[in-house]
XYZ file of C-alpha atoms in Angstrom:
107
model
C 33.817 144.748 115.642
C 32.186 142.059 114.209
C 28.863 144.046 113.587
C 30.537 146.520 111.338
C 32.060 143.711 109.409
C 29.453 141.972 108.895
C 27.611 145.363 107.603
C 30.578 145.907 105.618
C 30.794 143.236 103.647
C 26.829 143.437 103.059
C 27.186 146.605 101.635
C 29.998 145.779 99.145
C 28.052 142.720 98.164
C 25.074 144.952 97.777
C 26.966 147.633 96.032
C 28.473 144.833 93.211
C 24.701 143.302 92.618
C 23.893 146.426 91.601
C 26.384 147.736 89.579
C 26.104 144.634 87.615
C 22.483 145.056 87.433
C 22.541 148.309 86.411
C 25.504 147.393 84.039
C 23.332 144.108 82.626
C 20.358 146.809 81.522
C 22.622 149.192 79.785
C 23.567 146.815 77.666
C 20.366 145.624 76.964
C 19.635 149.194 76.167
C 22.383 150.012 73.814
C 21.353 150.740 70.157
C 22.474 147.555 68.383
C 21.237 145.393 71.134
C 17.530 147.296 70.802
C 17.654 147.037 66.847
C 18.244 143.243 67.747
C 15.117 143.439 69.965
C 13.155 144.883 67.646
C 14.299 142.475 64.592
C 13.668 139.771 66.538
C 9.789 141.128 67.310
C 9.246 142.028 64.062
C 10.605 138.342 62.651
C 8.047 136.732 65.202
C 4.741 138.755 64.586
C 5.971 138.012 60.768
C 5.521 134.556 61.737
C 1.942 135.046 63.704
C 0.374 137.151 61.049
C 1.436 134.349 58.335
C -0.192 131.410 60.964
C -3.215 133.649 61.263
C -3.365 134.168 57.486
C -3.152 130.674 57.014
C -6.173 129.736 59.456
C -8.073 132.212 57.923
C -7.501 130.591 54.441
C -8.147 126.901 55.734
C -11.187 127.949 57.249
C -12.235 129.759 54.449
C -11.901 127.071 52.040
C -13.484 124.430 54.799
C -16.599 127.106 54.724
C -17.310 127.263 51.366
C -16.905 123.472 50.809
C -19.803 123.437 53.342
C -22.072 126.166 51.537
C -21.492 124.210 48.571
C -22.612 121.538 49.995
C -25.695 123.043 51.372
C -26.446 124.998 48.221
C -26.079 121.871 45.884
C -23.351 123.295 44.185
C -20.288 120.809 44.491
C -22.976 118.660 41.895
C -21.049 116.976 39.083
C -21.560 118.753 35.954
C -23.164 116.911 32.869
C -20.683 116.420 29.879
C -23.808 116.453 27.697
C -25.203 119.736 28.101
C -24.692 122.290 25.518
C -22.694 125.061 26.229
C -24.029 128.583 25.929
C -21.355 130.741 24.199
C -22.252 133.780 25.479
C -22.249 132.051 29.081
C -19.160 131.447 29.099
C -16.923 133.744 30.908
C -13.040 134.307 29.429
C -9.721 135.814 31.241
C -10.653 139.205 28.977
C -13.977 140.187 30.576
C -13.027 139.811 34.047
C -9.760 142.001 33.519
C -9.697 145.367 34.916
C -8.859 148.350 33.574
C -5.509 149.673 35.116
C -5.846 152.154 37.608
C -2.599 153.837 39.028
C -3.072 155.315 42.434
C 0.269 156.808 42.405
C -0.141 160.704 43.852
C 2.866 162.248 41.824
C 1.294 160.754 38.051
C -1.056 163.805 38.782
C 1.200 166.667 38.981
């Protein structure tokens, strides 16, 4: 008598750990609660892509402060030299012409 009790009451306990288990992962599994998932990824690899982006930009500016360096060219420039007019370079030469790449201008 005992023995089947015991069994008994092992297999209800069994039987409610997983219904609530099973019960726990559909509602992980619901739409909302996987658009929430998903937000929530897409909010965090936002974040590692703008740390990495940042790196890349510190070590890019630590870089070329060493090739200048290297290269001589962080010298201090003479206030006494003459400036070539045709040397000097303007915002109009180094603007581009526009370009569209939009697909439906063509048709």
């Amino acid at each position: 008598m005992f023995r089947r009790t015991f069994w008994f009451t092992a297999g209800a306990a069994a039987g409610v750990w997983a219904t609530a288990k099973v019960n726990r992962k559909l509602k992980q599994l619901t739409p909302e609660s996987l658009a929430a998932q998903a937000a929530d990824r897409a909010i965090e690899t936002g974040h590692k892509l703008k740390d990495f982006a940042l790196d890349v930009r510190e070590s890019m500016v630590r870089r070329e402060a060493e090739l200048g360096e290297a290269l001589g060219l962080e010298a201090p420039v003479d206030q006494d030299l003459p400036v070539r007019p045709h040397l000097v370079v303007t915002t109009e030469h180094r603007k581009l012409p526009y370009t569209s790449y939009n697909r439906n201008e063509d048709h």
